[in-house]
Amino acid sequence: MSAFRTVQARPARPLDRAPAEADAIGPQAAAPRESLADRYKEMAHEGHAHRGVDTALRALDLGIAGGALLVLSPVLGGIALSIRLTSGAPVLYRGRRVGRAGRIFTMLKFRTLSPDAEARLGPYLGHELTQRTATEVTRLGRVLRFAHLDELPQLWNVVRGEMSIVGPRPIRPAFFEELCEQIPQYWQRLVVEPGLTGFAQLRMTRETSWAEKLAHDLEYVADRSVHLYLRVCAATAWRILTSPARAAGRVLSRAA
C-alpha cells in the first residue's frame, strides 16, 4: 500500500446533523459552490492514474451485472410488484452518493423502509442510524435486507459505470466532507468506483470506526486485481448463501 498514506483519524467529534434535504433528489437539493470532483482533483493526486487492470475490471463489471440483470429480471419484477402491493409507491429508493473522483450519482435500491423514512433518518449515521432504521423497516423489507435482495437495483448503477461490483461502499455527500475533516486520507477511496461489496463489508460491521473501514478500502484500492476482485465476489456469494445457517445458529445459541 505504498501508494497511500497511513490512515490516521483526527480527534473524533460528532458528525454535524445535516438536514434531510442534503441527500434529497429534486429541486430542494442545493448545488455546492465547488463540486466534489473539482476538490478531489485539487486534493488527491496520488493513485488516481488509470491502471490497465481497471479496463479488465470494468469488463467483468459489465459481464456480471448485465448477465445478472437478464437472469434476475423475473425476480426484480416480482419484488417491485410486492413492494407496490404491500406498502405503495415508490418502489425504489434513490439516494445521492459520492462516486469515483467525487462525481455525484443517484444510487438505486429497492425501498425497504416505510414511506418518507429517509426524511426522518437522513441526519443520522453509524450506530444511531442502525437503531432508528430498525423501527422503519417494513415486513417485506426485512426479508429483502436479510437476503440482500434490496441491493439488486444497484446492478444498473454498475452497468451505467457509476459503481463497480467490488469497491468501497458509496457514502452520502452530506457526510463526506465531515469524514474528510476527521480523516484527511478519506479522499483516497475515490480512486475507484464505489462497489456493491468490498473488503470493509466482508471484514467489518456497521459500527466499526470509519478509519478502520477506510484502511480496508484502501487495501483493495492499492492492490486491486482480477484475482482479488473475483476473490471478493466469491466470498460475498458464500456469505449470502450461508447467512440463513448463521442466523439459525444464532437463534439456537440464544435458546440454549
Coordinates of C-alpha atoms in Angstrom, one line a residue:
M1 CA 0.0 0.0 0.0
S2 CA 2.9 2.3 -0.7
A3 CA 0.7 4.5 -2.9
F4 CA -1.4 5.6 0.0
R5 CA -0.7 7.3 3.3
T6 CA -1.3 5.6 6.6
V7 CA -4.9 6.1 7.7
Q8 CA -5.0 8.3 10.8
A9 CA -8.1 9.9 12.2
R10 CA -8.1 13.3 13.8
P11 CA -9.7 13.6 17.2
A12 CA -13.2 12.3 16.8
R13 CA -16.1 14.7 17.0
P14 CA -19.8 14.0 16.3
L15 CA -20.9 14.4 12.7
D16 CA -23.0 17.5 12.1
R17 CA -26.7 16.9 11.9
A18 CA -27.2 17.7 8.2
P19 CA -30.8 18.4 7.0
A20 CA -32.6 15.7 5.2
E21 CA -32.6 17.8 2.1
A22 CA -28.9 17.3 1.8
D23 CA -29.5 13.8 0.5
A24 CA -32.6 14.6 -1.5
I25 CA -33.1 14.2 -5.2
G26 CA -35.0 17.1 -6.7
P27 CA -35.2 20.8 -6.7
Q28 CA -34.7 21.2 -3.0
A29 CA -31.1 19.9 -3.2
A30 CA -28.8 22.9 -3.4
A31 CA -25.8 22.6 -5.7
P32 CA -22.4 23.0 -3.9
R33 CA -20.2 26.0 -4.8
E34 CA -17.4 23.7 -5.9
S35 CA -18.1 20.1 -6.9
L36 CA -16.5 17.3 -5.0
A37 CA -14.9 16.2 -8.3
D38 CA -13.1 19.5 -8.6
R39 CA -12.0 19.4 -5.0
Y40 CA -10.8 15.8 -5.4
K41 CA -8.6 16.8 -8.3
E42 CA -7.1 19.5 -6.2
M43 CA -6.5 17.4 -3.0
A44 CA -5.8 13.9 -4.1
H45 CA -3.0 13.5 -6.6
E46 CA -1.8 10.0 -5.6
G47 CA -3.0 6.8 -7.2
H48 CA -5.6 8.5 -9.5
A49 CA -4.0 7.4 -12.7
H50 CA -5.9 4.8 -14.7
R51 CA -4.4 1.3 -14.4
G52 CA -4.5 -1.3 -17.1
V53 CA -6.3 -3.6 -14.7
D54 CA -9.2 -1.1 -14.4
T55 CA -10.2 -1.9 -18.0
A56 CA -10.4 -5.7 -17.2
L57 CA -12.4 -5.0 -14.0
R58 CA -14.8 -2.8 -16.0
A59 CA -15.3 -5.7 -18.5
L60 CA -16.0 -8.0 -15.5
D61 CA -18.5 -5.5 -14.1
L62 CA -20.4 -5.3 -17.4
G63 CA -20.4 -9.1 -17.8
I64 CA -21.5 -9.9 -14.3
A65 CA -24.0 -7.0 -13.8
G66 CA -25.5 -7.3 -17.3
G67 CA -25.9 -11.1 -17.1
A68 CA -27.4 -10.9 -13.6
L69 CA -30.0 -8.3 -14.7
L70 CA -31.1 -10.5 -17.5
V71 CA -31.3 -13.7 -15.4
L72 CA -32.9 -12.0 -12.4
S73 CA -35.4 -9.8 -14.3
P74 CA -38.4 -12.0 -13.2
V75 CA -37.2 -11.7 -9.6
L76 CA -36.8 -8.0 -9.9
G77 CA -40.3 -7.6 -11.4
G78 CA -41.7 -9.8 -8.6
I79 CA -40.1 -7.8 -5.8
A80 CA -41.2 -4.5 -7.4
L81 CA -44.8 -5.7 -7.6
S82 CA -44.7 -7.0 -4.0
I83 CA -43.4 -3.6 -2.7
R84 CA -46.1 -1.7 -4.6
L85 CA -48.9 -4.0 -3.2
T86 CA -47.7 -4.1 0.4
S87 CA -46.5 -0.5 1.0
G88 CA -47.3 1.5 -2.1
A89 CA -45.0 3.8 -4.0
P90 CA -42.2 4.5 -4.5
V91 CA -40.8 1.0 -5.3
L92 CA -37.2 2.3 -5.5
Y93 CA -35.1 4.3 -3.1
R94 CA -33.0 6.9 -4.8
G95 CA -30.2 8.5 -2.9
R96 CA -27.3 10.8 -3.9
R97 CA -23.9 9.2 -3.3
V98 CA -20.3 10.2 -3.9
G99 CA -18.7 8.2 -6.8
R100 CA -15.3 8.0 -8.4
A101 CA -13.3 11.3 -8.5
G102 CA -16.0 12.9 -6.4
R103 CA -18.8 12.7 -9.0
I104 CA -22.3 12.6 -7.5
F105 CA -24.6 9.9 -8.8
T106 CA -28.1 8.5 -7.9
M107 CA -27.8 5.1 -6.2
L108 CA -30.8 2.7 -6.5
K109 CA -32.2 0.2 -4.0
F110 CA -35.5 -1.5 -3.5
R111 CA -37.3 0.5 -0.8
T112 CA -37.3 -1.4 2.4
L113 CA -38.4 1.3 4.8
S114 CA -41.7 2.9 5.4
P115 CA -42.6 5.9 3.1
D116 CA -40.8 9.1 4.0
A117 CA -38.4 7.3 6.3
E118 CA -35.4 8.9 4.6
A119 CA -36.6 12.3 5.7
R120 CA -36.5 11.1 9.3
L121 CA -33.3 9.1 9.1
G122 CA -31.3 11.5 6.9
P123 CA -29.3 13.3 9.6
Y124 CA -28.1 10.1 11.3
L125 CA -25.1 7.7 10.7
G126 CA -23.5 4.7 12.3
H127 CA -24.9 3.0 15.4
E128 CA -27.7 5.6 15.8
L129 CA -28.8 5.1 12.2
T130 CA -28.9 1.3 12.7
Q131 CA -31.1 1.7 15.8
R132 CA -33.5 4.1 14.2
T133 CA -33.7 2.2 10.9
A134 CA -34.9 -0.9 12.8
T135 CA -38.2 0.9 13.6
E136 CA -38.7 1.9 10.0
V137 CA -38.2 -1.4 8.2
T138 CA -41.3 -2.9 6.6
R139 CA -42.1 -6.6 6.9
L140 CA -41.1 -7.3 3.3
G141 CA -38.1 -5.0 3.7
R142 CA -36.8 -7.3 6.5
V143 CA -36.9 -10.2 4.1
L144 CA -35.2 -8.3 1.3
R145 CA -32.5 -7.0 3.6
F146 CA -31.8 -10.4 5.1
A147 CA -31.4 -11.9 1.6
H148 CA -29.5 -8.8 0.3
L149 CA -32.1 -8.5 -2.5
D150 CA -32.7 -4.8 -1.8
E151 CA -29.3 -4.1 -3.4
L152 CA -30.1 -5.7 -6.7
P153 CA -31.1 -2.4 -8.5
Q154 CA -27.5 -1.3 -8.0
L155 CA -26.6 -3.7 -10.8
W156 CA -28.0 -0.9 -13.1
N157 CA -25.6 1.6 -11.4
V158 CA -22.8 -0.9 -12.3
V159 CA -23.9 -1.1 -15.9
R160 CA -24.0 2.7 -16.2
G161 CA -20.4 2.9 -14.9
E162 CA -21.4 4.7 -11.7
M163 CA -20.5 1.7 -9.5
S164 CA -18.5 -1.5 -9.6
I165 CA -19.3 -4.9 -8.2
V166 CA -16.3 -4.6 -5.8
G167 CA -15.2 -1.3 -4.2
P168 CA -15.7 0.9 -1.2
R169 CA -19.4 1.4 -0.4
P170 CA -20.7 4.8 -1.6
I171 CA -21.4 7.4 1.0
R172 CA -23.8 10.4 1.2
P173 CA -22.4 13.8 0.2
A174 CA -23.9 15.2 3.4
F175 CA -21.3 13.3 5.5
F176 CA -18.4 13.0 3.1
E177 CA -16.8 16.3 3.9
E178 CA -17.2 15.7 7.6
L179 CA -15.3 12.5 7.3
C180 CA -12.6 14.1 5.2
E181 CA -12.1 16.6 8.1
Q182 CA -11.8 13.8 10.6
I183 CA -9.7 11.5 8.3
P184 CA -7.7 13.5 5.7
Q185 CA -7.0 10.4 3.7
Y186 CA -10.7 9.7 3.1
W187 CA -10.4 11.3 -0.4
Q188 CA -8.2 8.4 -1.5
R189 CA -11.1 6.0 -1.7
L190 CA -12.4 8.0 -4.6
V191 CA -9.7 6.5 -6.8
V192 CA -12.1 3.7 -7.8
E193 CA -15.8 3.4 -8.3
P194 CA -17.8 2.6 -5.2
G195 CA -18.9 -1.1 -5.0
L196 CA -21.8 -3.4 -4.2
T197 CA -19.4 -5.3 -1.9
G198 CA -15.8 -4.9 -0.7
F199 CA -13.2 -5.7 1.9
A200 CA -14.7 -3.4 4.6
Q201 CA -18.2 -5.0 4.1
L202 CA -16.7 -8.6 4.4
R203 CA -14.5 -7.8 7.4
M204 CA -16.2 -5.1 9.4
T205 CA -19.6 -4.3 11.0
R206 CA -21.6 -1.2 10.6
E207 CA -20.4 0.0 14.0
T208 CA -16.7 -0.2 13.1
S209 CA -14.9 3.1 13.0
W210 CA -14.6 5.0 9.7
A211 CA -10.8 4.9 10.0
E212 CA -10.8 1.1 10.3
K213 CA -13.1 0.7 7.3
L214 CA -11.0 3.1 5.2
A215 CA -7.9 1.1 5.9
H216 CA -9.6 -2.0 4.3
D217 CA -11.0 0.1 1.5
L218 CA -7.5 1.5 0.7
E219 CA -6.0 -2.0 0.8
Y220 CA -8.3 -3.0 -2.0
V221 CA -7.7 0.2 -3.9
A222 CA -3.9 -0.3 -3.8
D223 CA -3.9 -4.0 -4.5
R224 CA -6.8 -4.3 -6.9
S225 CA -6.5 -7.0 -9.5
V226 CA -8.7 -9.5 -11.3
H227 CA -7.8 -12.2 -8.8
L228 CA -8.7 -10.0 -5.8
Y229 CA -11.9 -8.9 -7.5
L230 CA -13.0 -12.5 -8.1
R231 CA -12.0 -13.5 -4.6
V232 CA -14.2 -10.8 -3.0
C233 CA -17.1 -11.8 -5.3
A234 CA -16.7 -15.4 -4.2
A235 CA -16.5 -14.5 -0.5
T236 CA -19.6 -12.3 -0.8
A237 CA -21.6 -15.1 -2.6
W238 CA -20.6 -17.6 0.1
R239 CA -21.6 -15.1 2.9
I240 CA -25.0 -14.6 1.3
L241 CA -25.7 -18.3 0.7
T242 CA -24.7 -19.2 4.3
S243 CA -26.4 -16.4 6.0
P244 CA -29.6 -18.5 6.8
A245 CA -27.5 -21.1 8.5
R246 CA -25.6 -18.5 10.5
A247 CA -28.9 -16.8 11.6
A248 CA -30.3 -20.2 12.6
G249 CA -27.2 -20.9 14.7
R250 CA -27.6 -17.5 16.5
V251 CA -31.2 -18.4 17.3
L252 CA -30.3 -21.8 18.7
S253 CA -27.4 -20.4 20.8
R254 CA -29.7 -17.8 22.4
A255 CA -32.3 -20.6 23.2
A256 CA -29.7 -22.9 24.7

